[in-house]
Amino acid sequence: MNNNIKDIFLIILGSLLFGVCRVLLLEDISFIKQAPKSISDNELVNMQFDAPKVVTISQCKQMFDQKSAFFIDARDSLLYDEGHILGAINIHFESNDDDQILSRLEGVKENDFLIIYCSGGDCDLSEELGNHLFEYLGYRNILLYEGGFPEWKENGYEINFRK
Amino acid sequence: MRVDSLNGKKMDMKSILESSYLNYIIRLIMGIVFIYASYSKILDPIAFSSNIHNFGVTPLYIENLIAIVLPWLELFIGIGLISGIKYHASIEISIYLMWAFIILILQAYLRGKSIDCGCFMTDISPSDAAEKRFDMLKRIFEDIIFLIMLYKLKYDANNKKTH
């Protein structure tokens, strides 16, 4: 039995060793994921972020009032129709290809602030869309609003819905 | 129930289950399954990493560790099951992995997620959400069958009937 545990440990250690060697050989190590970082109010004026950043509800509300950012709703169209942040553009990542995404973002410049949100909690649609816009479509100022639509609505901020 | 054996003698179901031929076939099947599963993950860790991320249960550093270690672990236990090198340890790890896969896919299914499990990444994944969810159920069923096969190997290995 002791030998068995030793062997299990050996196999796992060997896998770790080979895995690390594989990572060192790879040129693209983007699969090593990092959590998006929060951004301070001072940094919000800087352009060209190095990665999508996380914003708080107060930062969102401020940019909403100043009309200094475009809001993007990353949920599916049914949820969007039931209610969304006023003026938000609906882009559901899974059901849109790049051409459709770009056509929805017509008039949005690459340096404009884009605040992307979904349903809050463990919803990662906004993060997936944000990473895609940042890495493949050239949008440099991606902000992720993790509280999402439920938090916005709870605070009684401006919403809109389609009947 | 009576079935003709390979060498022409009559054998009943009990002796088939106890025969070492059956164990060799199971070892071969499970070995190929694990090696096949590891192959595309080793080649494309980036896609595999996204798949783990979709399950949304582990913190990022665990996701990264799994993306690095799991493909090689699957390869080594696949080789172990077929060749007999570190045989007992390979069976133990396979059983732990299979339980982990079942629990992971099941919890994602119960939480209403429709995701690619990333089990065999060379598969063409269904694009429709309902099809994806059906695919998840199929994977759980498949893993339960694999688990039963592995427990048979473990039982026989412990009783020194084979190997």
mmCIF file of C-alpha atoms in Angstrom:
data_model
loop_
_atom_site.group_PDB
_atom_site.id
_atom_site.type_symbol
_atom_site.label_atom_id
_atom_site.label_comp_id
_atom_site.label_asym_id
_atom_site.label_seq_id
_atom_site.Cartn_x
_atom_site.Cartn_y
_atom_site.Cartn_z
ATOM 1 C CA MET A 1 0.000 0.000 0.000
ATOM 2 C CA ASN A 2 2.855 2.357 0.888
ATOM 3 C CA ASN A 3 4.491 1.541 -2.424
ATOM 4 C CA ASN A 4 1.241 2.411 -4.142
ATOM 5 C CA ILE A 5 1.140 5.878 -2.582
ATOM 6 C CA LYS A 6 4.784 6.374 -3.511
ATOM 7 C CA ASP A 7 4.007 5.427 -7.127
ATOM 8 C CA ILE A 8 0.962 7.718 -7.259
ATOM 9 C CA PHE A 9 3.108 10.556 -5.971
ATOM 10 C CA LEU A 10 5.815 9.712 -8.514
ATOM 11 C CA ILE A 11 3.386 9.752 -11.462
ATOM 12 C CA ILE A 12 1.880 13.092 -10.378
ATOM 13 C CA LEU A 13 5.347 14.579 -9.871
ATOM 14 C CA GLY A 14 6.438 13.318 -13.301
ATOM 15 C CA SER A 15 3.332 14.863 -14.896
ATOM 16 C CA LEU A 16 4.047 18.173 -13.189
ATOM 17 C CA LEU A 17 7.642 18.089 -14.418
ATOM 18 C CA PHE A 18 6.653 17.353 -18.027
ATOM 19 C CA GLY A 19 3.866 19.938 -17.828
ATOM 20 C CA VAL A 20 6.234 22.637 -16.640
ATOM 21 C CA CYS A 21 8.730 21.733 -19.400
ATOM 22 C CA ARG A 22 5.879 21.985 -21.939
ATOM 23 C CA VAL A 23 4.993 25.466 -20.640
ATOM 24 C CA LEU A 24 8.634 26.547 -20.914
ATOM 25 C CA LEU A 25 8.758 25.303 -24.515
ATOM 26 C CA LEU A 26 5.560 27.124 -25.494
ATOM 27 C CA GLU A 27 5.892 30.586 -26.922
ATOM 28 C CA ASP A 28 2.293 31.453 -26.140
ATOM 29 C CA ILE A 29 1.623 30.973 -22.440
ATOM 30 C CA SER A 30 -1.675 32.847 -22.506
ATOM 31 C CA PHE A 31 -3.373 29.733 -21.121
ATOM 32 C CA ILE A 32 -1.872 30.655 -17.760
ATOM 33 C CA LYS A 33 -4.856 32.683 -16.666
ATOM 34 C CA GLN A 34 -4.803 35.725 -14.428
ATOM 35 C CA ALA A 35 -7.780 37.280 -12.709
ATOM 36 C CA PRO A 36 -8.651 40.706 -14.143
ATOM 37 C CA LYS A 37 -7.448 43.475 -11.824
ATOM 38 C CA SER A 38 -9.475 46.330 -10.388
ATOM 39 C CA ILE A 39 -8.737 49.831 -11.516
ATOM 40 C CA SER A 40 -8.465 53.007 -9.444
ATOM 41 C CA ASP A 41 -10.312 56.217 -10.314
ATOM 42 C CA ASN A 42 -7.025 57.872 -11.318
ATOM 43 C CA GLU A 43 -6.220 55.120 -13.779
ATOM 44 C CA LEU A 44 -9.604 55.472 -15.447
ATOM 45 C CA VAL A 45 -8.391 58.463 -17.423
ATOM 46 C CA ASN A 46 -5.451 56.542 -18.838
ATOM 47 C CA MET A 47 -5.955 54.979 -22.218
ATOM 48 C CA GLN A 48 -4.593 51.728 -23.637
ATOM 49 C CA PHE A 49 -4.811 49.228 -20.789
ATOM 50 C CA ASP A 50 -2.571 46.156 -20.789
ATOM 51 C CA ALA A 51 -5.584 43.894 -20.091
ATOM 52 C CA PRO A 52 -9.324 44.154 -19.358
ATOM 53 C CA LYS A 53 -9.877 45.777 -15.935
ATOM 54 C CA VAL A 54 -12.566 45.423 -13.314
ATOM 55 C CA VAL A 55 -14.667 48.459 -12.346
ATOM 56 C CA THR A 56 -16.948 49.047 -9.365
ATOM 57 C CA ILE A 57 -20.585 50.103 -9.548
ATOM 58 C CA SER A 58 -19.744 53.670 -8.499
ATOM 59 C CA GLN A 59 -17.151 53.963 -11.268
ATOM 60 C CA CYS A 60 -19.714 52.577 -13.709
ATOM 61 C CA LYS A 61 -22.398 54.991 -12.589
ATOM 62 C CA GLN A 62 -20.006 57.925 -12.859
ATOM 63 C CA MET A 63 -19.058 56.989 -16.431
ATOM 64 C CA PHE A 64 -22.724 56.363 -17.223
ATOM 65 C CA ASP A 65 -23.665 59.870 -16.020
ATOM 66 C CA GLN A 66 -20.753 61.441 -17.874
ATOM 67 C CA LYS A 67 -21.609 59.358 -20.975
ATOM 68 C CA SER A 68 -17.907 58.542 -21.179
ATOM 69 C CA ALA A 69 -18.314 54.824 -21.855
ATOM 70 C CA PHE A 70 -20.338 52.442 -23.989
ATOM 71 C CA PHE A 71 -22.189 49.754 -22.033
ATOM 72 C CA ILE A 72 -22.312 46.250 -23.463
ATOM 73 C CA ASP A 73 -24.718 43.580 -22.238
ATOM 74 C CA ALA A 74 -23.112 40.164 -22.771
ATOM 75 C CA ARG A 75 -26.186 38.114 -21.860
ATOM 76 C CA ASP A 76 -28.461 36.454 -24.397
ATOM 77 C CA SER A 77 -31.111 38.519 -26.151
ATOM 78 C CA LEU A 78 -34.007 37.120 -24.067
ATOM 79 C CA LEU A 79 -32.484 38.403 -20.808
ATOM 80 C CA TYR A 80 -31.525 41.644 -22.544
ATOM 81 C CA ASP A 81 -35.127 42.155 -23.639
ATOM 82 C CA GLU A 82 -36.344 41.618 -20.071
ATOM 83 C CA GLY A 83 -34.192 44.497 -18.889
ATOM 84 C CA HIS A 84 -30.765 46.066 -19.408
ATOM 85 C CA ILE A 85 -28.728 49.116 -18.468
ATOM 86 C CA LEU A 86 -30.128 52.093 -20.372
ATOM 87 C CA GLY A 87 -28.418 52.439 -23.734
ATOM 88 C CA ALA A 88 -26.485 49.158 -23.499
ATOM 89 C CA ILE A 89 -25.588 47.304 -26.689
ATOM 90 C CA ASN A 90 -26.449 43.591 -26.642
ATOM 91 C CA ILE A 91 -23.633 41.270 -27.748
ATOM 92 C CA HIS A 92 -24.026 37.631 -26.768
ATOM 93 C CA PHE A 93 -20.577 36.206 -27.489
ATOM 94 C CA GLU A 94 -21.611 32.621 -28.207
ATOM 95 C CA SER A 95 -24.247 33.476 -30.787
ATOM 96 C CA ASN A 96 -22.345 36.185 -32.690
ATOM 97 C CA ASP A 97 -19.346 35.892 -35.004
ATOM 98 C CA ASP A 98 -16.712 38.628 -35.314
ATOM 99 C CA ASP A 99 -18.469 40.394 -38.220
ATOM 100 C CA GLN A 100 -21.726 40.572 -36.264
ATOM 101 C CA ILE A 101 -19.900 41.851 -33.166
ATOM 102 C CA LEU A 102 -18.146 44.549 -35.191
ATOM 103 C CA SER A 103 -21.374 45.604 -36.882
ATOM 104 C CA ARG A 104 -22.996 46.057 -33.474
ATOM 105 C CA LEU A 105 -20.047 48.144 -32.365
ATOM 106 C CA GLU A 106 -20.337 50.469 -35.351
ATOM 107 C CA GLY A 107 -19.425 53.978 -34.297
ATOM 108 C CA VAL A 108 -17.400 52.740 -31.306
ATOM 109 C CA LYS A 109 -13.717 53.635 -31.600
ATOM 110 C CA GLU A 110 -10.957 51.307 -30.438
ATOM 111 C CA ASN A 111 -9.928 53.732 -27.708
ATOM 112 C CA ASP A 112 -13.428 54.273 -26.331
ATOM 113 C CA PHE A 113 -14.217 52.838 -22.915
ATOM 114 C CA LEU A 114 -16.361 49.716 -23.128
ATOM 115 C CA ILE A 115 -18.055 48.556 -19.918
ATOM 116 C CA ILE A 116 -19.132 44.944 -20.279
ATOM 117 C CA TYR A 117 -21.495 43.262 -17.860
ATOM 118 C CA CYS A 118 -23.670 40.148 -17.539
ATOM 119 C CA SER A 119 -25.672 38.636 -14.674
ATOM 120 C CA GLY A 120 -23.106 39.095 -11.896
ATOM 121 C CA GLY A 121 -22.228 36.182 -9.562
ATOM 122 C CA ASP A 122 -20.425 33.415 -11.400
ATOM 123 C CA CYS A 123 -21.446 34.684 -14.831
ATOM 124 C CA ASP A 124 -18.331 34.873 -16.985
ATOM 125 C CA LEU A 125 -19.901 35.913 -20.301
ATOM 126 C CA SER A 126 -18.635 39.475 -19.813
ATOM 127 C CA GLU A 127 -15.095 38.302 -19.151
ATOM 128 C CA GLU A 128 -15.106 36.005 -22.202
ATOM 129 C CA LEU A 129 -16.419 38.784 -24.455
ATOM 130 C CA GLY A 130 -14.015 41.318 -22.914
ATOM 131 C CA ASN A 131 -11.001 39.093 -23.499
ATOM 132 C CA HIS A 132 -12.094 38.456 -27.083
ATOM 133 C CA LEU A 133 -12.619 42.160 -27.860
ATOM 134 C CA PHE A 134 -9.272 42.963 -26.279
ATOM 135 C CA GLU A 135 -7.175 40.195 -27.813
ATOM 136 C CA TYR A 136 -8.682 39.768 -31.258
ATOM 137 C CA LEU A 137 -10.686 42.850 -32.198
ATOM 138 C CA GLY A 138 -8.299 45.551 -31.009
ATOM 139 C CA TYR A 139 -10.408 47.313 -28.374
ATOM 140 C CA ARG A 140 -7.941 48.618 -25.816
ATOM 141 C CA ASN A 141 -10.097 50.028 -23.011
ATOM 142 C CA ILE A 142 -12.190 47.126 -21.826
ATOM 143 C CA LEU A 143 -13.789 47.430 -18.394
ATOM 144 C CA LEU A 144 -15.593 44.562 -16.704
ATOM 145 C CA TYR A 145 -18.478 45.338 -14.379
ATOM 146 C CA GLU A 146 -18.748 42.191 -12.250
ATOM 147 C CA GLY A 147 -21.831 43.198 -10.250
ATOM 148 C CA GLY A 148 -23.739 43.043 -13.511
ATOM 149 C CA PHE A 149 -27.341 43.878 -14.247
ATOM 150 C CA PRO A 150 -28.816 42.577 -10.918
ATOM 151 C CA GLU A 151 -26.637 44.945 -8.846
ATOM 152 C CA TRP A 152 -27.357 47.899 -11.148
ATOM 153 C CA LYS A 153 -31.094 47.249 -10.933
ATOM 154 C CA GLU A 154 -31.025 46.800 -7.119
ATOM 155 C CA ASN A 155 -29.455 50.245 -6.827
ATOM 156 C CA GLY A 156 -32.346 51.712 -8.760
ATOM 157 C CA TYR A 157 -30.182 53.045 -11.572
ATOM 158 C CA GLU A 158 -31.446 53.682 -15.101
ATOM 159 C CA ILE A 159 -32.657 50.643 -16.972
ATOM 160 C CA ASN A 160 -34.597 49.958 -20.098
ATOM 161 C CA PHE A 161 -36.507 46.976 -21.457
ATOM 162 C CA ARG A 162 -38.079 45.839 -24.693
ATOM 163 C CA LYS A 163 -41.674 44.749 -24.679
ATOM 164 C CA MET B 1 -25.459 -18.003 -19.908
ATOM 165 C CA ARG B 2 -22.922 -19.845 -22.039
ATOM 166 C CA VAL B 3 -20.621 -18.246 -24.540
ATOM 167 C CA ASP B 4 -18.005 -19.694 -26.886
ATOM 168 C CA SER B 5 -14.526 -18.720 -25.823
ATOM 169 C CA LEU B 6 -11.688 -17.855 -28.163
ATOM 170 C CA ASN B 7 -10.069 -21.287 -27.983
ATOM 171 C CA GLY B 8 -13.271 -23.132 -28.746
ATOM 172 C CA LYS B 9 -13.999 -24.393 -25.232
ATOM 173 C CA LYS B 10 -17.304 -23.642 -23.598
ATOM 174 C CA MET B 11 -17.116 -21.000 -20.880
ATOM 175 C CA ASP B 12 -19.812 -19.530 -18.691
ATOM 176 C CA MET B 13 -20.184 -15.819 -17.834
ATOM 177 C CA LYS B 14 -18.436 -16.214 -14.470
ATOM 178 C CA SER B 15 -15.265 -17.587 -15.990
ATOM 179 C CA ILE B 16 -15.297 -14.878 -18.671
ATOM 180 C CA LEU B 17 -15.472 -12.223 -15.968
ATOM 181 C CA GLU B 18 -12.624 -13.904 -14.133
ATOM 182 C CA SER B 19 -10.505 -14.434 -17.231
ATOM 183 C CA SER B 20 -7.406 -12.361 -17.630
ATOM 184 C CA TYR B 21 -8.259 -11.785 -21.332
ATOM 185 C CA LEU B 22 -11.122 -9.527 -20.299
ATOM 186 C CA ASN B 23 -8.814 -7.546 -18.050
ATOM 187 C CA TYR B 24 -6.287 -7.106 -20.859
ATOM 188 C CA ILE B 25 -9.073 -5.819 -23.123
ATOM 189 C CA ILE B 26 -10.260 -3.375 -20.424
ATOM 190 C CA ARG B 27 -6.679 -2.213 -19.831
ATOM 191 C CA LEU B 28 -6.237 -1.650 -23.548
ATOM 192 C CA ILE B 29 -9.520 0.260 -23.890
ATOM 193 C CA MET B 30 -8.888 2.474 -20.860
ATOM 194 C CA GLY B 31 -5.259 3.025 -21.845
ATOM 195 C CA ILE B 32 -6.239 4.154 -25.343
ATOM 196 C CA VAL B 33 -9.019 6.371 -23.928
ATOM 197 C CA PHE B 34 -6.576 8.151 -21.611
ATOM 198 C CA ILE B 35 -3.817 8.510 -24.215
ATOM 199 C CA TYR B 36 -6.324 9.767 -26.801
ATOM 200 C CA ALA B 37 -7.720 12.263 -24.260
ATOM 201 C CA SER B 38 -4.251 13.529 -23.371
ATOM 202 C CA TYR B 39 -3.028 13.939 -26.951
ATOM 203 C CA SER B 40 -4.962 17.049 -27.991
ATOM 204 C CA LYS B 41 -4.624 18.628 -24.530
ATOM 205 C CA ILE B 42 -0.844 18.392 -24.702
ATOM 206 C CA LEU B 43 -0.869 19.877 -28.206
ATOM 207 C CA ASP B 44 -3.276 22.701 -27.369
ATOM 208 C CA PRO B 45 -3.185 23.601 -23.661
ATOM 209 C CA ILE B 46 -4.774 26.995 -24.389
ATOM 210 C CA ALA B 47 -8.072 25.523 -25.571
ATOM 211 C CA PHE B 48 -8.018 23.014 -22.709
ATOM 212 C CA SER B 49 -7.450 25.789 -20.185
ATOM 213 C CA SER B 50 -10.547 27.630 -21.459
ATOM 214 C CA ASN B 51 -12.556 24.439 -21.046
ATOM 215 C CA ILE B 52 -11.569 24.126 -17.384
ATOM 216 C CA HIS B 53 -12.382 27.796 -16.901
ATOM 217 C CA ASN B 54 -15.922 27.204 -18.208
ATOM 218 C CA PHE B 55 -16.678 24.815 -15.364
ATOM 219 C CA GLY B 56 -16.303 27.789 -13.064
ATOM 220 C CA VAL B 57 -15.588 25.863 -9.864
ATOM 221 C CA THR B 58 -11.883 26.226 -9.192
ATOM 222 C CA PRO B 59 -9.801 29.298 -8.396
ATOM 223 C CA LEU B 60 -7.487 30.455 -11.188
ATOM 224 C CA TYR B 61 -4.272 28.989 -9.750
ATOM 225 C CA ILE B 62 -5.898 25.543 -9.524
ATOM 226 C CA GLU B 63 -7.169 25.915 -13.116
ATOM 227 C CA ASN B 64 -3.629 26.677 -14.253
ATOM 228 C CA LEU B 65 -2.207 23.738 -12.316
ATOM 229 C CA ILE B 66 -4.791 21.377 -13.836
ATOM 230 C CA ALA B 67 -4.076 22.696 -17.350
ATOM 231 C CA ILE B 68 -0.369 21.959 -16.826
ATOM 232 C CA VAL B 69 -0.524 18.601 -15.016
ATOM 233 C CA LEU B 70 -3.680 16.763 -16.179
ATOM 234 C CA PRO B 71 -2.745 16.122 -19.845
ATOM 235 C CA TRP B 72 0.524 14.435 -18.838
ATOM 236 C CA LEU B 73 -1.118 12.578 -15.978
ATOM 237 C CA GLU B 74 -3.608 11.097 -18.451
ATOM 238 C CA LEU B 75 -0.803 10.130 -20.808
ATOM 239 C CA PHE B 76 1.229 8.402 -18.073
ATOM 240 C CA ILE B 77 -1.657 6.445 -16.599
ATOM 241 C CA GLY B 78 -2.721 5.452 -20.117
ATOM 242 C CA ILE B 79 0.749 4.057 -20.736
ATOM 243 C CA GLY B 80 0.744 2.532 -17.240
ATOM 244 C CA LEU B 81 -2.539 0.703 -17.802
ATOM 245 C CA ILE B 82 -1.437 -0.769 -21.133
ATOM 246 C CA SER B 83 2.171 -1.610 -20.275
ATOM 247 C CA GLY B 84 1.701 -2.591 -16.637
ATOM 248 C CA ILE B 85 4.372 -0.147 -15.444
ATOM 249 C CA LYS B 86 3.205 1.350 -12.109
ATOM 250 C CA TYR B 87 -0.022 -0.559 -12.772
ATOM 251 C CA HIS B 88 -1.668 -0.303 -9.341
ATOM 252 C CA ALA B 89 -0.949 3.400 -9.019
ATOM 253 C CA SER B 90 -2.293 4.026 -12.548
ATOM 254 C CA ILE B 91 -5.574 2.311 -11.672
ATOM 255 C CA GLU B 92 -5.883 4.322 -8.430
ATOM 256 C CA ILE B 93 -5.289 7.653 -10.201
ATOM 257 C CA SER B 94 -7.685 6.696 -13.035
ATOM 258 C CA ILE B 95 -10.436 6.014 -10.509
ATOM 259 C CA TYR B 96 -9.878 9.345 -8.702
ATOM 260 C CA LEU B 97 -9.873 11.181 -12.031
ATOM 261 C CA MET B 98 -13.024 9.479 -13.248
ATOM 262 C CA TRP B 99 -14.885 10.402 -10.038
ATOM 263 C CA ALA B 100 -13.655 13.980 -10.383
ATOM 264 C CA PHE B 101 -14.837 14.164 -14.029
ATOM 265 C CA ILE B 102 -18.272 12.783 -13.141
ATOM 266 C CA ILE B 103 -18.735 15.220 -10.233
ATOM 267 C CA LEU B 104 -17.471 18.182 -12.282
ATOM 268 C CA ILE B 105 -19.732 17.574 -15.270
ATOM 269 C CA LEU B 106 -22.708 16.700 -13.049
ATOM 270 C CA GLN B 107 -22.440 19.872 -10.951
ATOM 271 C CA ALA B 108 -22.150 21.979 -14.114
ATOM 272 C CA TYR B 109 -25.196 20.208 -15.555
ATOM 273 C CA LEU B 110 -27.234 20.708 -12.388
ATOM 274 C CA ARG B 111 -26.291 24.388 -12.273
ATOM 275 C CA GLY B 112 -27.845 24.726 -15.723
ATOM 276 C CA LYS B 113 -24.595 25.313 -17.591
ATOM 277 C CA SER B 114 -24.197 24.151 -21.172
ATOM 278 C CA ILE B 115 -20.505 23.749 -21.799
ATOM 279 C CA ASP B 116 -17.990 21.590 -23.643
ATOM 280 C CA CYS B 117 -16.513 19.219 -21.101
ATOM 281 C CA GLY B 118 -13.135 19.252 -22.813
ATOM 282 C CA CYS B 119 -12.883 15.503 -22.274
ATOM 283 C CA PHE B 120 -11.754 14.768 -25.810
ATOM 284 C CA MET B 121 -10.925 18.028 -27.450
ATOM 285 C CA THR B 122 -10.657 16.645 -30.969
ATOM 286 C CA ASP B 123 -14.413 16.049 -30.914
ATOM 287 C CA ILE B 124 -16.565 18.457 -32.869
ATOM 288 C CA SER B 125 -18.597 20.067 -30.140
ATOM 289 C CA PRO B 126 -22.280 20.807 -30.697
ATOM 290 C CA SER B 127 -23.029 24.504 -31.052
ATOM 291 C CA ASP B 128 -26.579 24.321 -29.754
ATOM 292 C CA ALA B 129 -26.998 24.711 -25.972
ATOM 293 C CA ALA B 130 -29.547 21.877 -25.666
ATOM 294 C CA GLU B 131 -27.276 19.544 -27.635
ATOM 295 C CA LYS B 132 -24.365 20.504 -25.392
ATOM 296 C CA ARG B 133 -26.370 19.600 -22.318
ATOM 297 C CA PHE B 134 -27.316 16.245 -23.853
ATOM 298 C CA ASP B 135 -23.635 15.738 -24.650
ATOM 299 C CA MET B 136 -22.787 16.383 -20.980
ATOM 300 C CA LEU B 137 -25.219 13.645 -19.908
ATOM 301 C CA LYS B 138 -23.652 11.261 -22.430
ATOM 302 C CA ARG B 139 -20.216 12.032 -20.964
ATOM 303 C CA ILE B 140 -21.408 11.304 -17.436
ATOM 304 C CA PHE B 141 -22.859 7.960 -18.568
ATOM 305 C CA GLU B 142 -19.643 7.157 -20.440
ATOM 306 C CA ASP B 143 -17.521 7.983 -17.379
ATOM 307 C CA ILE B 144 -19.664 5.749 -15.155
ATOM 308 C CA ILE B 145 -19.038 2.830 -17.555
ATOM 309 C CA PHE B 146 -15.300 3.594 -17.473
ATOM 310 C CA LEU B 147 -15.443 3.749 -13.676
ATOM 311 C CA ILE B 148 -17.052 0.293 -13.461
ATOM 312 C CA MET B 149 -14.340 -1.093 -15.764
ATOM 313 C CA LEU B 150 -11.627 0.485 -13.623
ATOM 314 C CA TYR B 151 -13.105 -0.898 -10.405
ATOM 315 C CA LYS B 152 -13.030 -4.376 -11.964
ATOM 316 C CA LEU B 153 -9.341 -3.909 -12.731
ATOM 317 C CA LYS B 154 -8.733 -2.711 -9.188
ATOM 318 C CA TYR B 155 -10.630 -5.640 -7.666
ATOM 319 C CA ASP B 156 -8.701 -8.188 -9.721
ATOM 320 C CA ALA B 157 -5.374 -6.457 -9.132
ATOM 321 C CA ASN B 158 -5.964 -6.531 -5.384
ATOM 322 C CA ASN B 159 -6.800 -10.243 -5.570
ATOM 323 C CA LYS B 160 -3.677 -10.863 -7.676
ATOM 324 C CA LYS B 161 -5.703 -12.584 -10.409
ATOM 325 C CA THR B 162 -3.916 -10.636 -13.058
ATOM 326 C CA HIS B 163 -0.617 -8.945 -13.277
#
